[in-house]
Amino acid sequence: MSVSIPTDLLTAVRDRAGQRNVSAYITEAVRHQLEMDGLAEIVAEYESAHEPLTEAEIEAAARAMFGSGNATTGRGTA
């Protein structure tokens, strides 16, 4: 399989990961995105059966998952 990545993103990945670790860095990024997609699906299913989550509930979940210093508000932040 081959994947095309814009040059500016590839440069940024190489700067972060080093030339030899590009594949590992991209693998982790894809894994993280899949996890975030899964969480979004869980939330969507919950909200379709109940009412939408409040900002306070979202902030509490973010604190529980990522710690108090990393909680962000708003949807679509992954």
CSV table of N, CA and C in Angstrom, one decimal:
chain,number,residue,atom,x,y,z
A,1,MET,N,0.8,-1.2,0.0
A,1,MET,CA,0.0,0.0,0.0
A,1,MET,C,0.9,1.2,0.0
A,2,SER,N,0.4,2.2,-0.7
A,2,SER,CA,1.1,3.5,-0.6
A,2,SER,C,0.1,4.6,-0.3
A,3,VAL,N,0.6,5.6,0.4
A,3,VAL,CA,-0.2,6.7,0.8
A,3,VAL,C,0.5,8.0,0.4
A,4,SER,N,-0.3,8.9,-0.1
A,4,SER,CA,0.2,10.2,-0.5
A,4,SER,C,0.0,11.2,0.7
A,5,ILE,N,1.0,12.0,1.0
A,5,ILE,CA,0.9,13.0,2.0
A,5,ILE,C,1.5,14.3,1.5
A,6,PRO,N,0.7,15.4,1.7
A,6,PRO,CA,1.3,16.7,1.2
A,6,PRO,C,2.7,16.9,1.8
A,7,THR,N,3.5,17.5,1.0
A,7,THR,CA,4.9,17.7,1.4
A,7,THR,C,5.1,18.5,2.7
A,8,ASP,N,4.2,19.5,3.0
A,8,ASP,CA,4.4,20.2,4.2
A,8,ASP,C,4.1,19.3,5.4
A,9,LEU,N,3.1,18.4,5.3
A,9,LEU,CA,2.9,17.5,6.4
A,9,LEU,C,4.0,16.5,6.6
A,10,LEU,N,4.5,16.0,5.5
A,10,LEU,CA,5.6,15.0,5.6
A,10,LEU,C,6.8,15.7,6.2
A,11,THR,N,7.1,16.9,5.9
A,11,THR,CA,8.2,17.6,6.5
A,11,THR,C,8.0,17.8,8.0
A,12,ALA,N,6.8,18.1,8.4
A,12,ALA,CA,6.5,18.3,9.8
A,12,ALA,C,6.7,16.9,10.5
A,13,VAL,N,6.2,15.8,9.9
A,13,VAL,CA,6.3,14.5,10.5
A,13,VAL,C,7.8,14.2,10.7
A,14,ARG,N,8.6,14.4,9.6
A,14,ARG,CA,10.0,14.1,9.7
A,14,ARG,C,10.7,14.9,10.8
A,15,ASP,N,10.3,16.2,10.9
A,15,ASP,CA,10.9,17.0,11.9
A,15,ASP,C,10.6,16.5,13.3
A,16,ARG,N,9.4,16.0,13.5
A,16,ARG,CA,9.0,15.5,14.8
A,16,ARG,C,9.5,14.1,15.1
A,17,ALA,N,9.4,13.2,14.1
A,17,ALA,CA,9.7,11.8,14.3
A,17,ALA,C,11.1,11.4,13.9
A,18,GLY,N,11.8,12.2,13.1
A,18,GLY,CA,13.0,11.7,12.6
A,18,GLY,C,12.8,10.8,11.3
A,19,GLN,N,13.7,10.8,10.5
A,19,GLN,CA,13.6,10.1,9.2
A,19,GLN,C,13.2,8.6,9.4
A,20,ARG,N,13.8,8.0,10.4
A,20,ARG,CA,13.6,6.5,10.5
A,20,ARG,C,12.3,6.2,11.2
A,21,ASN,N,11.7,7.1,11.9
A,21,ASN,CA,10.5,6.8,12.6
A,21,ASN,C,9.2,7.3,12.0
A,22,VAL,N,9.2,7.7,10.7
A,22,VAL,CA,8.0,8.2,10.0
A,22,VAL,C,6.9,7.2,10.1
A,23,SER,N,7.1,6.0,9.7
A,23,SER,CA,6.1,5.0,9.7
A,23,SER,C,5.4,4.8,11.0
A,24,ALA,N,6.3,4.7,12.1
A,24,ALA,CA,5.7,4.5,13.4
A,24,ALA,C,4.9,5.7,13.9
A,25,TYR,N,5.4,6.9,13.5
A,25,TYR,CA,4.6,8.1,13.9
A,25,TYR,C,3.3,8.2,13.2
A,26,ILE,N,3.3,7.9,11.9
A,26,ILE,CA,2.0,7.8,11.1
A,26,ILE,C,1.1,6.7,11.6
A,27,THR,N,1.6,5.6,12.0
A,27,THR,CA,0.8,4.5,12.5
A,27,THR,C,0.1,4.9,13.8
A,28,GLU,N,0.9,5.6,14.7
A,28,GLU,CA,0.2,6.1,15.9
A,28,GLU,C,-0.8,7.1,15.7
A,29,ALA,N,-0.6,8.0,14.7
A,29,ALA,CA,-1.6,9.0,14.4
A,29,ALA,C,-2.8,8.4,13.9
A,30,VAL,N,-2.7,7.4,13.0
A,30,VAL,CA,-3.9,6.7,12.5
A,30,VAL,C,-4.6,6.0,13.6
A,31,ARG,N,-3.9,5.3,14.5
A,31,ARG,CA,-4.5,4.6,15.6
A,31,ARG,C,-5.2,5.6,16.5
A,32,HIS,N,-4.7,6.7,16.8
A,32,HIS,CA,-5.3,7.8,17.6
A,32,HIS,C,-6.6,8.2,16.9
A,33,GLN,N,-6.6,8.5,15.6
A,33,GLN,CA,-7.7,9.0,14.9
A,33,GLN,C,-8.9,7.9,14.9
A,34,LEU,N,-8.5,6.6,14.8
A,34,LEU,CA,-9.5,5.6,14.8
A,34,LEU,C,-10.1,5.5,16.2
A,35,GLU,N,-9.3,5.7,17.3
A,35,GLU,CA,-9.9,5.7,18.6
A,35,GLU,C,-10.8,6.9,18.8
A,36,MET,N,-10.5,8.1,18.3
A,36,MET,CA,-11.3,9.3,18.4
A,36,MET,C,-12.6,9.1,17.6
A,37,ASP,N,-12.5,8.4,16.4
A,37,ASP,CA,-13.7,8.1,15.6
A,37,ASP,C,-14.6,7.2,16.4
A,38,GLY,N,-14.1,6.2,17.1
A,38,GLY,CA,-14.9,5.3,17.9
A,38,GLY,C,-15.6,6.0,19.0
A,39,LEU,N,-14.9,6.9,19.7
A,39,LEU,CA,-15.5,7.7,20.7
A,39,LEU,C,-16.6,8.6,20.2
A,40,ALA,N,-16.4,9.2,19.0
A,40,ALA,CA,-17.5,10.0,18.4
A,40,ALA,C,-18.7,9.2,18.1
A,41,GLU,N,-18.5,7.9,17.6
A,41,GLU,CA,-19.6,7.0,17.3
A,41,GLU,C,-20.4,6.7,18.6
A,42,ILE,N,-19.6,6.4,19.7
A,42,ILE,CA,-20.3,6.1,21.0
A,42,ILE,C,-21.1,7.3,21.4
A,43,VAL,N,-20.6,8.5,21.3
A,43,VAL,CA,-21.3,9.7,21.8
A,43,VAL,C,-22.6,9.9,20.9
A,44,ALA,N,-22.4,9.7,19.6
A,44,ALA,CA,-23.5,9.9,18.7
A,44,ALA,C,-24.7,8.9,19.0
A,45,GLU,N,-24.3,7.6,19.2
A,45,GLU,CA,-25.3,6.6,19.6
A,45,GLU,C,-26.0,7.0,20.9
A,46,TYR,N,-25.2,7.4,21.9
A,46,TYR,CA,-25.8,7.8,23.2
A,46,TYR,C,-26.8,9.0,23.0
A,47,GLU,N,-26.3,10.0,22.2
A,47,GLU,CA,-27.1,11.2,22.1
A,47,GLU,C,-28.4,10.9,21.2
A,48,SER,N,-28.3,9.9,20.3
A,48,SER,CA,-29.5,9.6,19.6
A,48,SER,C,-30.6,8.9,20.4
A,49,ALA,N,-30.1,8.2,21.5
A,49,ALA,CA,-31.1,7.5,22.4
A,49,ALA,C,-31.5,8.4,23.6
A,50,HIS,N,-30.7,9.4,23.9
A,50,HIS,CA,-30.9,10.3,25.0
A,50,HIS,C,-30.8,11.7,24.5
A,51,GLU,N,-30.6,12.7,25.4
A,51,GLU,CA,-30.4,14.1,24.9
A,51,GLU,C,-29.0,14.3,24.7
A,52,PRO,N,-28.6,15.4,24.0
A,52,PRO,CA,-27.2,15.7,23.8
A,52,PRO,C,-26.5,16.0,25.1
A,53,LEU,N,-25.2,15.6,25.1
A,53,LEU,CA,-24.4,15.9,26.3
A,53,LEU,C,-24.2,17.4,26.5
A,54,THR,N,-24.2,17.8,27.8
A,54,THR,CA,-23.9,19.2,28.1
A,54,THR,C,-22.4,19.4,28.0
A,55,GLU,N,-22.1,20.7,27.9
A,55,GLU,CA,-20.6,21.1,27.9
A,55,GLU,C,-20.0,20.6,29.2
A,56,ALA,N,-20.7,20.7,30.4
A,56,ALA,CA,-20.2,20.3,31.6
A,56,ALA,C,-19.9,18.8,31.6
A,57,GLU,N,-20.8,18.0,31.0
A,57,GLU,CA,-20.5,16.5,30.9
A,57,GLU,C,-19.3,16.2,30.0
A,58,ILE,N,-19.2,17.0,28.9
A,58,ILE,CA,-18.0,16.8,28.0
A,58,ILE,C,-16.7,17.2,28.7
A,59,GLU,N,-16.7,18.3,29.5
A,59,GLU,CA,-15.5,18.7,30.2
A,59,GLU,C,-15.2,17.7,31.3
A,60,ALA,N,-16.2,17.1,32.0
A,60,ALA,CA,-15.9,16.1,33.0
A,60,ALA,C,-15.3,14.9,32.4
A,61,ALA,N,-15.8,14.5,31.2
A,61,ALA,CA,-15.3,13.3,30.6
A,61,ALA,C,-13.8,13.6,30.1
A,62,ALA,N,-13.6,14.7,29.6
A,62,ALA,CA,-12.2,15.1,29.1
A,62,ALA,C,-11.2,15.1,30.3
A,63,ARG,N,-11.7,15.6,31.4
A,63,ARG,CA,-10.8,15.6,32.6
A,63,ARG,C,-10.5,14.2,33.1
A,64,ALA,N,-11.6,13.3,33.0
A,64,ALA,CA,-11.4,11.9,33.4
A,64,ALA,C,-10.4,11.2,32.5
A,65,MET,N,-10.5,11.5,31.2
A,65,MET,CA,-9.7,10.8,30.2
A,65,MET,C,-8.3,11.4,30.1
A,66,PHE,N,-8.1,12.7,30.2
A,66,PHE,CA,-6.9,13.3,29.9
A,66,PHE,C,-6.3,14.1,31.0
A,67,GLY,N,-6.9,14.2,32.2
A,67,GLY,CA,-6.4,15.0,33.3
A,67,GLY,C,-7.0,16.4,33.2
A,68,SER,N,-6.9,17.1,34.3
A,68,SER,CA,-7.5,18.4,34.5
A,68,SER,C,-6.8,19.4,33.6
A,69,GLY,N,-5.5,19.3,33.3
A,69,GLY,CA,-4.8,20.3,32.5
A,69,GLY,C,-5.0,20.2,31.0
A,70,ASN,N,-5.6,19.1,30.6
A,70,ASN,CA,-5.8,18.9,29.1
A,70,ASN,C,-7.2,18.9,28.7
A,71,ALA,N,-8.1,19.2,29.5
A,71,ALA,CA,-9.6,19.2,29.2
A,71,ALA,C,-9.8,20.4,28.2
A,72,THR,N,-10.4,20.1,27.1
A,72,THR,CA,-10.8,21.2,26.1
A,72,THR,C,-12.3,21.1,26.0
A,73,THR,N,-12.9,22.2,25.8
A,73,THR,CA,-14.3,22.3,25.6
A,73,THR,C,-14.7,22.3,24.1
A,74,GLY,N,-15.9,22.0,23.8
A,74,GLY,CA,-16.3,22.1,22.4
A,74,GLY,C,-16.2,20.8,21.7
A,75,ARG,N,-17.1,20.6,20.7
A,75,ARG,CA,-17.1,19.4,20.0
A,75,ARG,C,-16.1,19.5,18.8
A,76,GLY,N,-15.7,18.3,18.3
A,76,GLY,CA,-14.8,18.3,17.2
A,76,GLY,C,-13.3,18.5,17.5
A,77,THR,N,-13.0,18.6,18.8
A,77,THR,CA,-11.6,18.7,19.2
A,77,THR,C,-11.0,17.3,19.5
A,78,ALA,N,-10.2,16.8,18.6
A,78,ALA,CA,-9.7,15.5,18.9
A,78,ALA,C,-8.2,15.5,18.6
